[in-house]
XYZ file of N, CA and C in Angstrom:
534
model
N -4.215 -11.984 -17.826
C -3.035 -12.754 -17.557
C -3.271 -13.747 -16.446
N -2.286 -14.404 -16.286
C -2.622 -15.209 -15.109
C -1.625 -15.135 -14.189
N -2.031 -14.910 -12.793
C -1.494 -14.427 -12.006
C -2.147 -15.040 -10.666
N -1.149 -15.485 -9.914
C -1.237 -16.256 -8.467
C -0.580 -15.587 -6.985
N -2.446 -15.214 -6.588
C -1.922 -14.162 -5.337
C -1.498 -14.907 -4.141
N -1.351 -16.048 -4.109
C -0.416 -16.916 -3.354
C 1.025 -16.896 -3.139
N 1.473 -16.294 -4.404
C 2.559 -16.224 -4.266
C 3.121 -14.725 -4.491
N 2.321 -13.952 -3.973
C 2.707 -12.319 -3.678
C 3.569 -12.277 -2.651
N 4.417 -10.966 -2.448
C 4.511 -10.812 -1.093
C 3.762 -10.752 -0.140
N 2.620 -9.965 -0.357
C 1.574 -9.864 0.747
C 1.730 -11.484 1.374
N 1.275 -12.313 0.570
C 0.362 -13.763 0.779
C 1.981 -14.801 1.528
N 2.924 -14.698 1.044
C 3.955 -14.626 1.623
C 4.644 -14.167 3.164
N 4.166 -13.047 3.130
C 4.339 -12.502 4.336
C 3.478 -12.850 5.313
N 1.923 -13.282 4.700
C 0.761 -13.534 5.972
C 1.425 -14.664 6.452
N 1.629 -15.664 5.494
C 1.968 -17.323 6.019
C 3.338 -16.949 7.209
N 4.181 -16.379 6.820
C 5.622 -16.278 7.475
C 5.030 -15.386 8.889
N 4.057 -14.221 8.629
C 3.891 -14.076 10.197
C 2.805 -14.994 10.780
N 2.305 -15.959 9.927
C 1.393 -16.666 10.391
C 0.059 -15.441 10.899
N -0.382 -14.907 9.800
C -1.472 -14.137 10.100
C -2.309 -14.047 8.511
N -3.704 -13.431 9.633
C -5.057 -13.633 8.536
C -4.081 -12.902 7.541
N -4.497 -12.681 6.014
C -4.644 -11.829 5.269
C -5.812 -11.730 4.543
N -6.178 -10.578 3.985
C -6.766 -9.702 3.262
C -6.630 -8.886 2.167
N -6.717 -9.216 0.897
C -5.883 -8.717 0.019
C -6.797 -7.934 -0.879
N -6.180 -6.203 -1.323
C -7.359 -5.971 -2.676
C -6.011 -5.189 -3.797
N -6.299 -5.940 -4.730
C -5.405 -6.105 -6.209
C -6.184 -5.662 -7.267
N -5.492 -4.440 -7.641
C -5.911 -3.761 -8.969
C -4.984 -3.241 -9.725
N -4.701 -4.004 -10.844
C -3.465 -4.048 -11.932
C -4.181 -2.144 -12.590
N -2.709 -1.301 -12.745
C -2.934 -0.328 -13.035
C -3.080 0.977 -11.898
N -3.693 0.868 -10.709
C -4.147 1.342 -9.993
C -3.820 2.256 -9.461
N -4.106 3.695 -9.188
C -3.341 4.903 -8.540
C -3.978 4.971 -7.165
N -3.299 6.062 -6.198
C -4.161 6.369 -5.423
C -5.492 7.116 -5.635
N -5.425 8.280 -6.698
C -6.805 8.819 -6.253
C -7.093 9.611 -7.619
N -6.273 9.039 -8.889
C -6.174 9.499 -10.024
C -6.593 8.748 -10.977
N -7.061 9.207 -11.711
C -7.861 8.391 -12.955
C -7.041 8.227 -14.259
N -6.173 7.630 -14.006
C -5.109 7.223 -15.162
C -4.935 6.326 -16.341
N -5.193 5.007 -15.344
C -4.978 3.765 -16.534
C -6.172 3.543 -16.023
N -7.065 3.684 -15.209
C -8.318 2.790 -14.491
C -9.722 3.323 -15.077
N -9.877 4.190 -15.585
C -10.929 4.648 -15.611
C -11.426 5.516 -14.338
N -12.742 5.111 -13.775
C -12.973 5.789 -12.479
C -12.365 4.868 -10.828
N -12.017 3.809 -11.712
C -11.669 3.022 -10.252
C -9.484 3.686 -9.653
N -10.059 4.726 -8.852
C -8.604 4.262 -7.676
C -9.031 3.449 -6.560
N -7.630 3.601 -5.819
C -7.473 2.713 -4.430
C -8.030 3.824 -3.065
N -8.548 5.037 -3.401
C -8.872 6.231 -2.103
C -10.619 5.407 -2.430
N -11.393 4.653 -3.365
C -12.387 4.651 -3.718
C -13.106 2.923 -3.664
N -12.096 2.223 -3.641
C -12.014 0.658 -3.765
C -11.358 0.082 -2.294
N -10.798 0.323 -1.840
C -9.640 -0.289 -0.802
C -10.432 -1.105 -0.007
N -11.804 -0.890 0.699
C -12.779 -1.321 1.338
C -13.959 -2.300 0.464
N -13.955 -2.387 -0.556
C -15.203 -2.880 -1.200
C -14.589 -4.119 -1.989
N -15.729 -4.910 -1.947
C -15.952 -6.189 -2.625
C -14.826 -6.507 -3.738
N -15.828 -5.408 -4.375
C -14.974 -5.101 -6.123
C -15.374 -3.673 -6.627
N -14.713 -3.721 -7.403
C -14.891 -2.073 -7.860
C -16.326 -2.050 -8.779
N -16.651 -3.726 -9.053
C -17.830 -3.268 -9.623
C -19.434 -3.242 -9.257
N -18.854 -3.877 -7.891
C -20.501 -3.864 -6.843
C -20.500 -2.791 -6.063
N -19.327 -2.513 -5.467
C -19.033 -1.355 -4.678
C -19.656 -1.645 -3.531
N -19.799 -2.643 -3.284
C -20.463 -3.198 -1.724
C -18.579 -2.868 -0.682
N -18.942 -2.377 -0.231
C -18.423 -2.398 0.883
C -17.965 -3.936 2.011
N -16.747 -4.127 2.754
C -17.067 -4.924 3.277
C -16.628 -4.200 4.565
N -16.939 -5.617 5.754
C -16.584 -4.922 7.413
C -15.151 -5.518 7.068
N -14.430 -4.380 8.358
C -13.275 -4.625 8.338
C -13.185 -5.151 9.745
N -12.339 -5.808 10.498
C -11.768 -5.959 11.687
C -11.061 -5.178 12.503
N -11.713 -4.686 13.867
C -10.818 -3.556 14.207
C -9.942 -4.683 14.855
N -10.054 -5.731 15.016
C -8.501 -5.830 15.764
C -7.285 -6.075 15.141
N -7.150 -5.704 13.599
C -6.227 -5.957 12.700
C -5.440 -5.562 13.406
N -3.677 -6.497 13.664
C -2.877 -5.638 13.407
C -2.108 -4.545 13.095
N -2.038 -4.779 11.413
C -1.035 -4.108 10.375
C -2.509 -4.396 9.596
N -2.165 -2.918 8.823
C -3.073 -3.017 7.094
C -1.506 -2.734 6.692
N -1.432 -2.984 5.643
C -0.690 -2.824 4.614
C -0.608 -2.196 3.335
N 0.065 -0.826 2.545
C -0.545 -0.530 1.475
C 0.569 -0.806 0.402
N 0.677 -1.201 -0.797
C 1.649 -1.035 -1.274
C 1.577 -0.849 -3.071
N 1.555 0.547 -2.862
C 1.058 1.609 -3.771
C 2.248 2.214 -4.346
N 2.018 3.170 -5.666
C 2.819 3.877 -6.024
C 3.380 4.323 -7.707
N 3.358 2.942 -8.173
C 3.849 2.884 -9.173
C 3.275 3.583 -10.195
N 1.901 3.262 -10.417
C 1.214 4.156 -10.820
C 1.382 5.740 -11.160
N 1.389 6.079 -9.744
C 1.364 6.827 -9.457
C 2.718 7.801 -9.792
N 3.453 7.405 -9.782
C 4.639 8.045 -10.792
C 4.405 8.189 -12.325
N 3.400 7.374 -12.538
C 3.307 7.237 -14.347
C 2.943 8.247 -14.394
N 1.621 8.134 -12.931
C 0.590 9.604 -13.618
C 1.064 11.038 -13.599
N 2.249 10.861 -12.543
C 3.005 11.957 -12.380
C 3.691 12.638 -13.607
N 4.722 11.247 -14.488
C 5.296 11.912 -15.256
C 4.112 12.345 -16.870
N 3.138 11.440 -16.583
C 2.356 12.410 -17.605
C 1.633 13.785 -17.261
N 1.911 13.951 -16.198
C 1.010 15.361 -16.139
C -0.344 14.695 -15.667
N -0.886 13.956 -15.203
C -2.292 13.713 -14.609
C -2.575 13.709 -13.745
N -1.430 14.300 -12.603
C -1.434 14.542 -11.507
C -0.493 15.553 -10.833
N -0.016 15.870 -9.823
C 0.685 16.845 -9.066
C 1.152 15.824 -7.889
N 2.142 15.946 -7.461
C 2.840 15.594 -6.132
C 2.057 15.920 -5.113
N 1.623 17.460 -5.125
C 0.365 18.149 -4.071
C -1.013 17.174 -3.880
N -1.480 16.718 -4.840
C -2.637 15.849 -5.194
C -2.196 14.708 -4.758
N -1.343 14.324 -5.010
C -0.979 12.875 -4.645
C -0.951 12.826 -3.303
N 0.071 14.050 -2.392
C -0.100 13.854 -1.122
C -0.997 14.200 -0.332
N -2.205 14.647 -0.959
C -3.768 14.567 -0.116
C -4.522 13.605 -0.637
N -3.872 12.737 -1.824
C -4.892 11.769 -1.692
C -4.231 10.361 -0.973
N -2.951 10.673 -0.493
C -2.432 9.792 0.347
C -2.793 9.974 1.821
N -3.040 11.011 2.264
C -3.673 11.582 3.604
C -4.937 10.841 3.581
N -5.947 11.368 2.853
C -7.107 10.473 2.633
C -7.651 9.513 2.588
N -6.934 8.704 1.638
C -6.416 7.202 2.038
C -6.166 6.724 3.605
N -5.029 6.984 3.504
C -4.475 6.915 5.568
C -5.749 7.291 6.448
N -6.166 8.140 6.024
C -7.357 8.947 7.112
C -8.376 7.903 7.209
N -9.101 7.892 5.846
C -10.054 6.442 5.748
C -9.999 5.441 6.328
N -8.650 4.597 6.301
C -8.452 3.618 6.685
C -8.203 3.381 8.530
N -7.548 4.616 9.135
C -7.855 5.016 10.179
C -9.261 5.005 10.766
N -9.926 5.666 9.962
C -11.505 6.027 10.551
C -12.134 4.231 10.322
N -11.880 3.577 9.790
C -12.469 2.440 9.835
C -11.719 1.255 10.300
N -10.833 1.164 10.288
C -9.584 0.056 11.663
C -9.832 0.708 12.789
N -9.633 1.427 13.241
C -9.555 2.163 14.766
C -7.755 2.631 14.784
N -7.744 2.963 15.805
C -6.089 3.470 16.788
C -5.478 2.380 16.903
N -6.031 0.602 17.034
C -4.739 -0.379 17.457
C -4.092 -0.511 16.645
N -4.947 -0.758 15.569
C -4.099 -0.882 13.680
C -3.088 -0.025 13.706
N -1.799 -1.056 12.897
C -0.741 -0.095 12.633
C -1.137 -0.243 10.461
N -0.543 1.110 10.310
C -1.061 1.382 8.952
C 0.584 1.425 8.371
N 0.853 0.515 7.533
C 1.888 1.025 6.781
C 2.193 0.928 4.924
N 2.529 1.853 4.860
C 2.826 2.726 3.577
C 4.006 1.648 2.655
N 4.386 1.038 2.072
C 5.290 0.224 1.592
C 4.682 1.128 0.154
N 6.115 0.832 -0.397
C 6.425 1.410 -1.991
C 7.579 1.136 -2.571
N 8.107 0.935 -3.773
C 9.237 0.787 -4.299
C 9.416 -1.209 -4.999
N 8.996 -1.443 -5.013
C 8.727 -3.216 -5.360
C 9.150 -2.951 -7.191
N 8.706 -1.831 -8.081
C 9.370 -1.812 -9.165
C 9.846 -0.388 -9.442
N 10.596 0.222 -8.694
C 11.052 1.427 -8.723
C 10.882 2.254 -7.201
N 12.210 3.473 -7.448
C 11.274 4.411 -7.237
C 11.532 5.912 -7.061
N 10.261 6.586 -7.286
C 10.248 7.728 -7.902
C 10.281 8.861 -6.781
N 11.312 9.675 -6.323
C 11.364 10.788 -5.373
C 10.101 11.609 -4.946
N 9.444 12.181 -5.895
C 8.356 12.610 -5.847
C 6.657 12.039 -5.141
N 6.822 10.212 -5.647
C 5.612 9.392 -5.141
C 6.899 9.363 -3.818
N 7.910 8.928 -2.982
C 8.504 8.827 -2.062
C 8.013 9.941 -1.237
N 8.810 10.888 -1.481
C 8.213 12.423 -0.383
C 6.746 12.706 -0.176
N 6.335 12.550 -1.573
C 4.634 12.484 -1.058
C 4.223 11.681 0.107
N 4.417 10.279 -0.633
C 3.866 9.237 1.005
C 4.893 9.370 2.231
N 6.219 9.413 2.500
C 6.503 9.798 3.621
C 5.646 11.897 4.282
N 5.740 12.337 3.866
C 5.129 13.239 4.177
C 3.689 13.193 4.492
N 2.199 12.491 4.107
C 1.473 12.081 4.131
C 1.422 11.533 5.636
N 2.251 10.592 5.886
C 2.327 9.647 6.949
C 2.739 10.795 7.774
N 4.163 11.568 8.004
C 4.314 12.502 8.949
C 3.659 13.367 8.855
N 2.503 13.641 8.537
C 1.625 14.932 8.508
C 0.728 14.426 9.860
N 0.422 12.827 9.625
C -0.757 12.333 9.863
C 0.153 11.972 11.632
N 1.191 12.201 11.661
C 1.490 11.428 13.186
C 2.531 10.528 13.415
N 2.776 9.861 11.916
C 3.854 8.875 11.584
C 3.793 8.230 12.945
N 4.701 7.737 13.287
C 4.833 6.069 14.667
C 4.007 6.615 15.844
N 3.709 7.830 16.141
C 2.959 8.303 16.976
C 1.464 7.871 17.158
N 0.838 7.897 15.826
C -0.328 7.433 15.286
C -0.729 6.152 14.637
N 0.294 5.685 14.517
C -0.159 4.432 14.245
C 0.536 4.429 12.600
N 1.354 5.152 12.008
C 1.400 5.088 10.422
C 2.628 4.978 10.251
N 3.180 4.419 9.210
C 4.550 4.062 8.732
C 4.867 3.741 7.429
N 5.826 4.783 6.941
C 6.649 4.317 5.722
C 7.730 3.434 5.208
N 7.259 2.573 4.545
C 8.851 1.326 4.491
C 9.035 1.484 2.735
N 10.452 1.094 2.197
C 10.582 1.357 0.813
C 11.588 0.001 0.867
N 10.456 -0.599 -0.066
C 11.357 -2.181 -0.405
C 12.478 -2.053 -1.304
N 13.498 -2.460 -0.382
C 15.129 -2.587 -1.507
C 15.149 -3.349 -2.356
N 13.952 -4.220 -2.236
C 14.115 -5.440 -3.329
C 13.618 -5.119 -4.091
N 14.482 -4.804 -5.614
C 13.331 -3.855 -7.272
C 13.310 -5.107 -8.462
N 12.286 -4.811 -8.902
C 11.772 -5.877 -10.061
C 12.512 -5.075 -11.129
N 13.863 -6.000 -12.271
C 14.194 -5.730 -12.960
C 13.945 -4.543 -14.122
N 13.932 -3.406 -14.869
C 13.380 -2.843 -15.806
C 11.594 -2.078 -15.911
N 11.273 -2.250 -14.363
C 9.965 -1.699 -14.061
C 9.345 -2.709 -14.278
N 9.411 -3.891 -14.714
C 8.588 -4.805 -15.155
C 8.054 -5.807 -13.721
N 7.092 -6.031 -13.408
C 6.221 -6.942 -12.545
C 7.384 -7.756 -12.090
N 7.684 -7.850 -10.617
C 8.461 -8.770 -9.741
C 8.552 -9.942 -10.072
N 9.120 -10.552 -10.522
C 9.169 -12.610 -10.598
C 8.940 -12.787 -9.247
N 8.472 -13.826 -8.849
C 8.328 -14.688 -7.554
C 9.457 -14.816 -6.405
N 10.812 -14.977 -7.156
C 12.362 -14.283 -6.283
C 12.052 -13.411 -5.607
N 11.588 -12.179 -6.048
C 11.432 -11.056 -6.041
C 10.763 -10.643 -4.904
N 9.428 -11.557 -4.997
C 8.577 -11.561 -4.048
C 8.657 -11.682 -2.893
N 9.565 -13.325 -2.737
C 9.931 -13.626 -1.733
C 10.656 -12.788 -1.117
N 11.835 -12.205 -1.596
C 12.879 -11.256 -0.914
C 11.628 -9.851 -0.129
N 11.135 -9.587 -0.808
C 9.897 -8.227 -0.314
C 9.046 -8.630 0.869
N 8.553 -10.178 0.567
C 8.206 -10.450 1.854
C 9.372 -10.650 3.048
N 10.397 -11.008 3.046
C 11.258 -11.080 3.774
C 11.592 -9.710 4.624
N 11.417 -8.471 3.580
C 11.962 -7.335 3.781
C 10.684 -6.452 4.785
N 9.623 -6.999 4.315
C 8.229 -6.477 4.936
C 8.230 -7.197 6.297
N 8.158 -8.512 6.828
C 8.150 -9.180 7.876
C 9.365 -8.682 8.585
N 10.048 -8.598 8.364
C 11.301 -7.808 9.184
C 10.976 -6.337 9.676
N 10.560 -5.768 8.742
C 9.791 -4.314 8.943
C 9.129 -4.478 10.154
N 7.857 -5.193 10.188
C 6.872 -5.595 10.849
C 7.517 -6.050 12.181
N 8.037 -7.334 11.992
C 8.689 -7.588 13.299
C 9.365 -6.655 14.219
N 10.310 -5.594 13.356
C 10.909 -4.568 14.447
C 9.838 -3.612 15.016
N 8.480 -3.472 14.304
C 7.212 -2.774 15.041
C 6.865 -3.355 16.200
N 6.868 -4.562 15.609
C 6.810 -5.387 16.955
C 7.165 -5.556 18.106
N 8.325 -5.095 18.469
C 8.918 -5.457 18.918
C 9.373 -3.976 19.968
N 8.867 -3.296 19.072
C 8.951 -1.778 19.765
C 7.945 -1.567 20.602
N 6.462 -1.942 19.965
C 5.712 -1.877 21.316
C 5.459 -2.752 22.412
């Protein structure tokens, strides 16, 4: 398909806080379950090139914010049975942990979900995940975008915009706290 990561929220949100971004996009994608992807999740890719060199890249410890915004998936795999809520929330720990061990302590890490739904089960998992791990103490945070893409179907660009709006606001009140 054709698709313009310019006009994501992410890419949206960098311009509006006026910051680098860094983006890794994989249509289908779970956290740590092999669903629609084959062998590629996001506990396995999040850091690398592409899923098909598997080169690794450096990250910047003086990032800010990483950003994750995961999930959807992850309810699919739920309601088929290809996963467990339990599974999900250690491979959301894992995730978090990773990304920790390679940003450092300044990075703030946050959890965003809900952009086309959302599902109680992927919800409690990643908030729990995050408060296992320390939540605002540690550097980690859960946000759930009010803004939902019609019928589960992929956000229109409206859509987008409103999520970035909703994310930079997020962000800003982090901001603003420390």
């Amino acid at each position: 398909g054709k698709e313009d990561g310019t006009k994501s929220y992410a890419a949206i949100a960098g311009r509006t806080l006026n910051a680098e971004v860094s983006m890794v996009s994989y249509s289908g994608i779970t956290t740590d379950c092999t669903f629609n992807t084959g062998k590629n999740v996001m506990t396995s890719i999040w850091d690398k090139y592409s899923a098909i060199s598997g080169t690794a890249y450096t990250l910047d410890t003086n990032t800010d914010f990483a950003v994750i915004n995961l999930g959807t998936n992850d309810a699919s795999a739920l309601n088929a049975e290809k996963t467990t809520e339990n599974e999900l929330l250690s491979a959301a720990k894992s995730l978090l942990t990773a990304m920790r061990n390679k940003y450092g302590e300044k990075t703030k890490i946050v959890w965003c979900y809900g952009m086309m739904g959302v599902d109680n089960r992927v919800e409690r998992a990643f908030n729990t995940a995050v408060s296992e791990l320390g939540g605002a103490d540690s550097g980690f945070y859960y946000f759930t975008f009010s803004t939902k893409s019609s019928g589960g179907v992929h956000p229109l660009v409206s859509q987008h915009e409103a999520a970035a709006t909703e994310l930079c606001n997020f962000i800003k009140s982090l901001q603003q706290a420390s």
